[in-house]
Amino acid sequence: MSGFKSSRLPCVVKGNEHITEDDCRELWCAVLAEAWREAFTTSTTATPRDIAVARRWFGSRDFHTVCALAGLDGDYVMCGFRAAVRGDRPKDVGFNPRGTGPVPKVWVAA
């Protein structure tokens, strides 16, 4: 990915609080999980357009940036996403017990 020079995230200091690399990765994993939920929502308030927009985000440049910041392999996540769109249930995709759709487990980059 152009412009992404390091796999190490900077440690941010705000006051006496240190935000660690793990904190940053957790945030970006949450962003990815929310996008996944939106792409597979069964909510009656979501329009088909909302779902289509969420699904188009997967595979985009922003998607790959979020995966990199989360420490995940974007291509591997895309394989799981495509399988979920097809209706397959790959072993590395979890399903939310509350019925809100598939939620990705952490796919760690090798």
PDB file of C-alpha atoms in Angstrom, residues 3-4 11 15 20 46 56-57 67 77 93 96-97 101 109:
ATOM      1  CA  GLY A   3       2.364   5.702   1.717  1.00  0.00           C
ATOM      2  CA  PHE A   4       2.032   3.112   4.480  1.00  0.00           C
ATOM      3  CA  CYS A  11       2.110   5.581  20.585  1.00  0.00           C
ATOM      4  CA  GLY A  15      -2.090  14.011  29.216  1.00  0.00           C
ATOM      5  CA  THR A  20      -0.995   1.757  22.838  1.00  0.00           C
ATOM      6  CA  ALA A  46     -31.674   0.058   6.665  1.00  0.00           C
ATOM      7  CA  ARG A  56     -19.155  -1.414  -1.826  1.00  0.00           C
ATOM      8  CA  TRP A  57     -16.759  -0.136   0.850  1.00  0.00           C
ATOM      9  CA  CYS A  67      -7.308  -3.465   7.605  1.00  0.00           C
ATOM     10  CA  VAL A  77     -10.744 -10.400   5.020  1.00  0.00           C
ATOM     11  CA  VAL A  93     -16.437 -15.876  10.213  1.00  0.00           C
ATOM     12  CA  ASN A  96     -23.574 -12.581  16.113  1.00  0.00           C
ATOM     13  CA  PRO A  97     -25.832 -14.534  18.491  1.00  0.00           C
ATOM     14  CA  GLY A 101     -25.638 -10.728  10.915  1.00  0.00           C
ATOM     15  CA  ALA A 109      -1.973 -10.658   8.906  1.00  0.00           C
TER      16      ALA A 109
END
